[in-house]
mmCIF file of C-alpha atoms and ligand atoms in Angstrom:
data_model
loop_
_atom_site.group_PDB
_atom_site.id
_atom_site.type_symbol
_atom_site.label_atom_id
_atom_site.label_comp_id
_atom_site.label_asym_id
_atom_site.label_seq_id
_atom_site.Cartn_x
_atom_site.Cartn_y
_atom_site.Cartn_z
ATOM 1 C CA MET A 1 0.000 0.000 0.000
ATOM 2 C CA ALA A 2 1.381 3.335 -1.063
ATOM 3 C CA LYS A 3 1.573 6.411 1.100
ATOM 4 C CA ILE A 4 -0.884 8.913 -0.358
ATOM 5 C CA ILE A 5 0.828 12.286 -0.809
ATOM 6 C CA ASP A 6 -1.770 14.774 0.394
ATOM 7 C CA GLY A 7 -1.493 17.865 -1.815
ATOM 8 C CA LYS A 8 -4.450 19.517 -0.138
ATOM 9 C CA GLN A 9 -2.777 19.375 3.250
ATOM 10 C CA ILE A 10 0.691 20.354 2.019
ATOM 11 C CA SER A 11 -0.686 23.244 -0.079
ATOM 12 C CA ALA A 12 -2.615 24.486 2.968
ATOM 13 C CA GLN A 13 0.654 24.401 4.930
ATOM 14 C CA VAL A 14 2.459 26.451 2.236
ATOM 15 C CA LYS A 15 -0.407 28.956 2.041
ATOM 16 C CA ASP A 16 -0.516 29.319 5.817
ATOM 17 C CA GLU A 17 3.223 30.029 5.878
ATOM 18 C CA CYS A 18 2.691 32.754 3.236
ATOM 19 C CA LYS A 19 -0.248 34.186 5.205
ATOM 20 C CA GLU A 20 1.818 34.272 8.373
ATOM 21 C CA LYS A 21 4.726 36.024 6.625
ATOM 22 C CA VAL A 22 2.418 38.645 5.093
ATOM 23 C CA ALA A 23 0.810 39.330 8.496
ATOM 24 C CA LYS A 24 4.024 39.258 10.534
ATOM 25 C CA GLU A 25 5.970 41.549 8.212
ATOM 26 C CA ASN A 26 2.968 43.727 7.353
ATOM 27 C CA LEU A 27 3.598 43.107 3.658
ATOM 28 C CA GLU A 28 1.541 44.988 1.079
ATOM 29 C CA VAL A 29 1.633 42.614 -1.876
ATOM 30 C CA THR A 30 -0.348 43.110 -5.092
ATOM 31 C CA LEU A 31 -0.856 40.577 -7.887
ATOM 32 C CA ALA A 32 -2.323 41.695 -11.220
ATOM 33 C CA VAL A 33 -4.271 38.900 -12.918
ATOM 34 C CA ILE A 34 -5.133 39.290 -16.602
ATOM 35 C CA GLN A 35 -7.600 37.087 -18.437
ATOM 36 C CA VAL A 36 -8.394 37.610 -22.118
ATOM 37 C CA GLY A 37 -11.695 36.120 -23.277
ATOM 38 C CA ASN A 38 -13.830 33.797 -21.210
ATOM 39 C CA ASP A 39 -12.554 30.269 -21.528
ATOM 40 C CA PRO A 40 -14.502 28.497 -18.740
ATOM 41 C CA ALA A 41 -11.493 26.564 -17.373
ATOM 42 C CA SER A 42 -9.427 29.781 -17.254
ATOM 43 C CA THR A 43 -12.257 31.537 -15.415
ATOM 44 C CA VAL A 44 -12.219 28.794 -12.749
ATOM 45 C CA TYR A 45 -8.390 28.940 -12.393
ATOM 46 C CA VAL A 46 -8.358 32.747 -12.219
ATOM 47 C CA GLY A 47 -11.170 32.677 -9.633
ATOM 48 C CA ASN A 48 -9.193 30.210 -7.500
ATOM 49 C CA LYS A 49 -6.069 32.381 -7.728
ATOM 50 C CA LYS A 50 -8.021 35.445 -6.577
ATOM 51 C CA LYS A 51 -9.556 33.460 -3.699
ATOM 52 C CA ALA A 52 -6.100 32.292 -2.591
ATOM 53 C CA CYS A 53 -4.855 35.920 -2.668
ATOM 54 C CA GLU A 54 -7.740 36.949 -0.446
ATOM 55 C CA TYR A 55 -7.002 34.150 2.043
ATOM 56 C CA ILE A 56 -3.341 35.107 2.318
ATOM 57 C CA GLY A 57 -3.829 38.859 2.419
ATOM 58 C CA ILE A 58 -2.451 39.613 -1.038
ATOM 59 C CA HIS A 59 -4.302 42.305 -2.995
ATOM 60 C CA SER A 60 -5.412 41.151 -6.403
ATOM 61 C CA LEU A 61 -6.172 43.402 -9.356
ATOM 62 C CA SER A 62 -8.363 41.746 -11.897
ATOM 63 C CA TYR A 63 -8.263 42.592 -15.607
ATOM 64 C CA GLU A 64 -10.964 40.789 -17.560
ATOM 65 C CA LEU A 65 -10.410 41.738 -21.182
ATOM 66 C CA PRO A 66 -12.677 40.834 -24.117
ATOM 67 C CA GLU A 67 -11.696 38.099 -26.573
ATOM 68 C CA GLU A 68 -11.174 40.757 -29.300
ATOM 69 C CA THR A 69 -8.458 42.567 -27.310
ATOM 70 C CA SER A 70 -5.522 43.222 -29.656
ATOM 71 C CA GLU A 71 -1.983 42.092 -28.924
ATOM 72 C CA GLU A 72 -0.928 45.765 -28.783
ATOM 73 C CA GLU A 73 -3.554 46.541 -26.138
ATOM 74 C CA LEU A 74 -2.501 43.583 -24.010
ATOM 75 C CA LEU A 75 1.198 44.439 -24.344
ATOM 76 C CA ALA A 76 0.423 48.051 -23.386
ATOM 77 C CA LEU A 77 -1.376 46.880 -20.230
ATOM 78 C CA VAL A 78 1.551 44.605 -19.280
ATOM 79 C CA GLU A 79 3.980 47.503 -19.804
ATOM 80 C CA LYS A 80 1.833 49.788 -17.668
ATOM 81 C CA LEU A 81 1.813 47.168 -14.859
ATOM 82 C CA ASN A 82 5.588 46.654 -15.245
ATOM 83 C CA HIS A 83 6.053 50.338 -14.419
ATOM 84 C CA ASP A 84 3.481 50.450 -11.617
ATOM 85 C CA ASN A 85 5.449 50.252 -8.341
ATOM 86 C CA THR A 86 2.343 49.218 -6.402
ATOM 87 C CA VAL A 87 2.128 45.971 -8.465
ATOM 88 C CA HIS A 88 4.525 43.158 -7.494
ATOM 89 C CA GLY A 89 3.367 40.238 -9.617
ATOM 90 C CA ILE A 90 1.816 39.993 -13.094
ATOM 91 C CA LEU A 91 -0.005 36.903 -14.248
ATOM 92 C CA VAL A 92 -1.455 36.536 -17.743
ATOM 93 C CA GLN A 93 -3.695 33.484 -17.771
ATOM 94 C CA LEU A 94 -2.949 31.101 -20.647
ATOM 95 C CA PRO A 95 -4.074 30.077 -23.192
ATOM 96 C CA LEU A 96 -4.520 33.409 -24.966
ATOM 97 C CA PRO A 97 -6.761 33.819 -28.052
ATOM 98 C CA ALA A 98 -5.058 32.629 -31.251
ATOM 99 C CA HIS A 99 -4.460 36.154 -32.625
ATOM 100 C CA ILE A 100 -2.163 37.003 -29.676
ATOM 101 C CA ASN A 101 1.435 35.768 -29.595
ATOM 102 C CA GLU A 102 1.861 34.165 -26.158
ATOM 103 C CA ASP A 103 5.651 34.203 -26.278
ATOM 104 C CA LYS A 104 5.661 37.917 -26.975
ATOM 105 C CA VAL A 105 3.347 38.578 -24.028
ATOM 106 C CA ILE A 106 5.430 36.430 -21.670
ATOM 107 C CA GLU A 107 8.622 38.179 -22.802
ATOM 108 C CA THR A 108 7.048 41.575 -22.095
ATOM 109 C CA ILE A 109 6.371 40.789 -18.418
ATOM 110 C CA SER A 110 9.207 42.152 -16.280
ATOM 111 C CA PRO A 111 11.262 39.208 -14.917
ATOM 112 C CA LYS A 112 10.991 40.938 -11.515
ATOM 113 C CA LYS A 113 7.191 40.471 -11.633
ATOM 114 C CA ASP A 114 7.138 37.109 -13.471
ATOM 115 C CA VAL A 115 5.422 35.115 -10.704
ATOM 116 C CA ASP A 116 4.543 32.329 -13.187
ATOM 117 C CA GLY A 117 8.256 31.842 -13.918
ATOM 118 C CA PHE A 118 7.590 31.652 -17.678
ATOM 119 C CA HIS A 119 9.887 34.493 -18.867
ATOM 120 C CA PRO A 120 12.980 33.284 -20.786
ATOM 121 C CA GLN A 121 15.162 35.073 -18.207
ATOM 122 C CA SER A 122 13.488 33.146 -15.344
ATOM 123 C CA VAL A 123 13.858 29.871 -17.260
ATOM 124 C CA GLY A 124 17.515 30.634 -18.046
ATOM 125 C CA ALA A 125 18.261 31.555 -14.433
ATOM 126 C CA LEU A 126 16.773 28.246 -13.262
ATOM 127 C CA SER A 127 18.920 26.262 -15.698
ATOM 128 C CA ILE A 128 22.176 27.891 -14.542
ATOM 129 C CA GLY A 129 21.281 27.835 -10.848
ATOM 130 C CA GLN A 130 20.718 31.564 -10.399
ATOM 131 C CA PRO A 131 17.877 33.033 -8.340
ATOM 132 C CA GLY A 132 14.616 33.759 -10.140
ATOM 133 C CA PHE A 133 10.978 32.743 -10.210
ATOM 134 C CA VAL A 134 10.301 29.052 -10.806
ATOM 135 C CA SER A 135 7.259 27.691 -12.642
ATOM 136 C CA CYS A 136 4.658 26.904 -9.970
ATOM 137 C CA THR A 137 3.686 23.300 -10.758
ATOM 138 C CA PRO A 138 7.240 21.858 -10.746
ATOM 139 C CA ALA A 139 8.140 23.988 -7.705
ATOM 140 C CA GLY A 140 5.046 22.547 -6.004
ATOM 141 C CA ILE A 141 6.128 18.981 -6.808
ATOM 142 C CA ILE A 142 9.495 19.609 -5.109
ATOM 143 C CA GLN A 143 7.606 20.792 -2.014
ATOM 144 C CA LEU A 144 5.359 17.700 -2.085
ATOM 145 C CA LEU A 145 8.430 15.453 -2.164
ATOM 146 C CA LYS A 146 10.416 17.393 0.464
ATOM 147 C CA ARG A 147 7.521 17.714 2.874
ATOM 148 C CA SER A 148 6.715 14.013 2.499
ATOM 149 C CA GLY A 149 10.282 13.153 3.469
ATOM 150 C CA ILE A 150 11.127 11.656 0.063
ATOM 151 C CA GLU A 151 14.860 11.666 -0.701
ATOM 152 C CA MET A 152 15.808 12.938 -4.164
ATOM 153 C CA ASP A 153 19.611 12.958 -3.900
ATOM 154 C CA GLY A 154 21.118 10.258 -6.129
ATOM 155 C CA LYS A 155 17.705 8.889 -7.143
ATOM 156 C CA GLU A 156 16.677 7.950 -10.682
ATOM 157 C CA CYS A 157 14.008 10.452 -11.675
ATOM 158 C CA VAL A 158 12.084 9.913 -14.908
ATOM 159 C CA ILE A 159 9.856 12.717 -16.187
ATOM 160 C CA VAL A 160 7.289 11.914 -18.869
ATOM 161 C CA GLY A 161 6.482 15.112 -20.804
ATOM 162 C CA ARG A 162 8.748 17.926 -22.013
ATOM 163 C CA SER A 163 6.569 21.047 -21.779
ATOM 164 C CA ASN A 164 8.075 24.425 -20.973
ATOM 165 C CA ILE A 165 5.723 24.782 -17.993
ATOM 166 C CA VAL A 166 6.223 21.376 -16.335
ATOM 167 C CA GLY A 167 8.618 18.838 -17.885
ATOM 168 C CA LYS A 168 11.654 21.005 -18.611
ATOM 169 C CA PRO A 169 11.667 23.102 -15.397
ATOM 170 C CA MET A 170 10.943 19.908 -13.424
ATOM 171 C CA ALA A 171 14.107 18.362 -14.842
ATOM 172 C CA MET A 172 16.148 21.416 -13.792
ATOM 173 C CA LEU A 173 14.729 21.326 -10.267
ATOM 174 C CA MET A 174 15.379 17.604 -9.869
ATOM 175 C CA LEU A 175 18.969 18.161 -11.062
ATOM 176 C CA ARG A 176 19.307 20.873 -8.427
ATOM 177 C CA GLU A 177 18.258 18.203 -5.880
ATOM 178 C CA ASN A 178 21.012 15.913 -7.211
ATOM 179 C CA ALA A 179 18.707 13.375 -8.840
ATOM 180 C CA THR A 180 19.728 11.565 -12.046
ATOM 181 C CA VAL A 181 17.191 12.865 -14.536
ATOM 182 C CA THR A 182 15.680 11.440 -17.723
ATOM 183 C CA ILE A 183 13.016 13.247 -19.762
ATOM 184 C CA CYS A 184 10.759 11.113 -21.966
ATOM 185 C CA HIS A 185 8.322 12.310 -24.640
ATOM 186 C CA SER A 186 6.195 11.104 -27.521
ATOM 187 C CA HIS A 187 9.249 10.016 -29.558
ATOM 188 C CA THR A 188 10.902 8.035 -26.747
ATOM 189 C CA LYS A 189 11.553 4.434 -27.714
ATOM 190 C CA ASN A 190 10.676 1.650 -25.262
ATOM 191 C CA LEU A 191 8.975 4.077 -22.884
ATOM 192 C CA LYS A 192 8.025 1.340 -20.416
ATOM 193 C CA GLU A 193 11.632 0.250 -20.065
ATOM 194 C CA VAL A 194 12.690 3.814 -19.280
ATOM 195 C CA THR A 195 9.880 4.586 -16.832
ATOM 196 C CA LYS A 196 10.545 1.284 -15.039
ATOM 197 C CA ARG A 197 13.978 2.573 -14.092
ATOM 198 C CA ALA A 198 12.446 5.411 -12.085
ATOM 199 C CA ASP A 199 12.708 5.696 -8.320
ATOM 200 C CA ILE A 200 10.660 8.862 -8.795
ATOM 201 C CA LEU A 201 8.295 8.937 -11.773
ATOM 202 C CA ILE A 202 6.734 12.287 -12.697
ATOM 203 C CA VAL A 203 4.008 12.143 -15.320
ATOM 204 C CA ALA A 204 2.775 15.154 -17.296
ATOM 205 C CA ILE A 205 1.591 13.923 -20.679
ATOM 206 C CA GLY A 206 -2.064 14.907 -20.742
ATOM 207 C CA LYS A 207 -3.452 11.439 -21.502
ATOM 208 C CA PRO A 208 -5.958 9.965 -19.038
ATOM 209 C CA LYS A 209 -4.769 6.815 -17.162
ATOM 210 C CA PHE A 210 -1.879 6.349 -19.635
ATOM 211 C CA ILE A 211 0.560 5.058 -17.017
ATOM 212 C CA THR A 212 -0.496 1.569 -15.994
ATOM 213 C CA SER A 213 1.273 -0.884 -13.657
ATOM 214 C CA ASP A 214 3.610 -2.124 -16.406
ATOM 215 C CA TYR A 215 5.281 1.308 -16.561
ATOM 216 C CA VAL A 216 6.171 1.375 -12.869
ATOM 217 C CA LYS A 217 8.907 -0.257 -10.782
ATOM 218 C CA GLU A 218 7.848 -1.717 -7.442
ATOM 219 C CA GLY A 219 8.434 0.833 -4.687
ATOM 220 C CA ALA A 220 8.575 3.875 -6.991
ATOM 221 C CA VAL A 221 7.267 7.287 -5.977
ATOM 222 C CA VAL A 222 4.669 8.353 -8.557
ATOM 223 C CA ILE A 223 3.688 11.990 -9.141
ATOM 224 C CA ASP A 224 0.717 12.612 -11.420
ATOM 225 C CA VAL A 225 0.411 16.078 -12.982
ATOM 226 C CA GLY A 226 -2.526 15.243 -15.285
ATOM 227 C CA ILE A 227 -6.143 16.090 -14.665
ATOM 228 C CA HIS A 228 -9.008 14.891 -16.854
ATOM 229 C CA ARG A 229 -12.724 14.458 -16.539
ATOM 230 C CA ASN A 230 -14.019 11.080 -17.727
ATOM 231 C CA GLU A 231 -17.369 10.262 -19.322
ATOM 232 C CA ASN A 232 -18.987 9.932 -15.850
ATOM 233 C CA ASN A 233 -17.752 13.420 -14.899
ATOM 234 C CA LYS A 234 -15.199 11.875 -12.531
ATOM 235 C CA LEU A 235 -11.683 13.336 -12.325
ATOM 236 C CA CYS A 236 -8.638 11.206 -13.114
ATOM 237 C CA GLY A 237 -4.957 11.787 -13.859
ATOM 238 C CA ASP A 238 -2.368 10.590 -16.375
ATOM 239 C CA VAL A 239 -1.744 7.622 -14.064
ATOM 240 C CA ASP A 240 -4.142 4.708 -13.607
ATOM 241 C CA PHE A 241 -4.298 5.177 -9.835
ATOM 242 C CA GLU A 242 -6.106 1.921 -8.984
ATOM 243 C CA GLU A 243 -3.531 -0.147 -10.906
ATOM 244 C CA VAL A 244 -0.391 1.725 -9.871
ATOM 245 C CA GLU A 245 -1.115 2.527 -6.219
ATOM 246 C CA PRO A 246 -0.525 -1.051 -4.920
ATOM 247 C CA LEU A 247 2.926 -1.060 -6.563
ATOM 248 C CA ALA A 248 4.099 2.399 -5.542
ATOM 249 C CA SER A 249 5.705 3.402 -2.250
ATOM 250 C CA ALA A 250 4.051 6.831 -2.480
ATOM 251 C CA ILE A 251 1.653 8.395 -4.972
ATOM 252 C CA THR A 252 -0.275 11.616 -5.550
ATOM 253 C CA PRO A 253 -4.050 11.300 -5.984
ATOM 254 C CA VAL A 254 -6.110 13.217 -8.586
ATOM 255 C CA PRO A 255 -7.709 15.407 -7.440
ATOM 256 C CA GLY A 256 -5.908 16.547 -4.289
ATOM 257 C CA GLY A 257 -2.301 15.875 -5.308
ATOM 258 C CA VAL A 258 -0.261 18.185 -7.529
ATOM 259 C CA GLY A 259 -3.190 20.471 -8.482
ATOM 260 C CA PRO A 260 -3.538 22.453 -5.239
ATOM 261 C CA MET A 261 0.233 22.989 -5.062
ATOM 262 C CA THR A 262 0.316 25.173 -8.191
ATOM 263 C CA ILE A 263 -1.681 27.986 -6.605
ATOM 264 C CA ALA A 264 0.142 27.634 -3.277
ATOM 265 C CA MET A 265 3.485 28.136 -5.043
ATOM 266 C CA LEU A 266 2.066 31.067 -7.007
ATOM 267 C CA MET A 267 1.222 32.675 -3.669
ATOM 268 C CA ASN A 268 4.722 31.915 -2.451
ATOM 269 C CA ASN A 269 6.172 33.572 -5.595
ATOM 270 C CA CYS A 270 3.978 36.651 -5.024
ATOM 271 C CA VAL A 271 5.258 37.017 -1.465
ATOM 272 C CA GLU A 272 8.831 36.621 -2.770
ATOM 273 C CA ALA A 273 8.159 39.225 -5.495
ATOM 274 C CA LYS A 274 7.561 41.738 -2.732
ATOM 275 C CA GLY A 275 10.712 40.608 -0.956
HETATM 276 N N1 LIG B 301 -2.858 28.130 -17.728
HETATM 277 C C1 LIG B 301 -2.766 26.876 -17.217
HETATM 278 N N2 LIG B 301 -1.877 26.852 -16.193
HETATM 279 C C2 LIG B 301 -1.392 28.107 -16.071
HETATM 280 C C3 LIG B 301 -0.453 28.707 -15.184
HETATM 281 O O1 LIG B 301 0.146 28.084 -14.311
HETATM 282 N N3 LIG B 301 -0.239 30.041 -15.377
HETATM 283 C C4 LIG B 301 -0.868 30.754 -16.335
HETATM 284 N N4 LIG B 301 -0.585 32.045 -16.450
HETATM 285 N N5 LIG B 301 -1.751 30.224 -17.178
HETATM 286 C C5 LIG B 301 -2.008 28.909 -17.036
#
């Protein structure tokens, strides 16, 4: 029986630490949250981010822009917020409408206010071990592992998925923890053989229940970044939890594993942005 890594509890711990710091040091922190259009999933995420700000005592400024907003208008707003000394963090919710170049928007956010950790300067700093904001989901996974007492030093870590937001920064963070790191993706040959080497298996591929028991070594720690809704409206991850849980030594559930950590680490980044 695997230990269930409780992301709800650990994220609450992280948020409470942020709340305490804000109160103790009388910090006035402001996060600007920009949403373009009204993608329903984005609306839920943005709402949750604003709620977390309220809980911690971070001011949030909300910019809800219409779908037709031009790239120039959005870039002008980001520039204005970059120069506003009362704003410490800027978050542009992705995805953006197709007529707006996401990379251009991300590159316009000041690295000092890049609480998502998506700016090329933040990504570069992470890869050469310099201080900077780290993408929230991979940073949250490190906290899940550390706070569950899971050793990373010298361990074989296999990451499935090579996205800029999760897979690549995750690899950099695991290297920083002295793990031996392998990144797999859709072109990897003999995927099962590679994933079976993992002491720590981190899965972010966006395919429901893709990782079954034959991908997992007995005693592995399994971290599931995926979240999907099945035909019965039930949530599941990229890992087939029922099959893999008996094999694993520790595993994150979906929901209540990695998901809640993303917002907790965003809050942590906002508090640091003030720092
Ligand atoms: N869309 C999905 N996840 C994220 C995230 O972490 N940050 C932003 N800005 N947009 C997202």
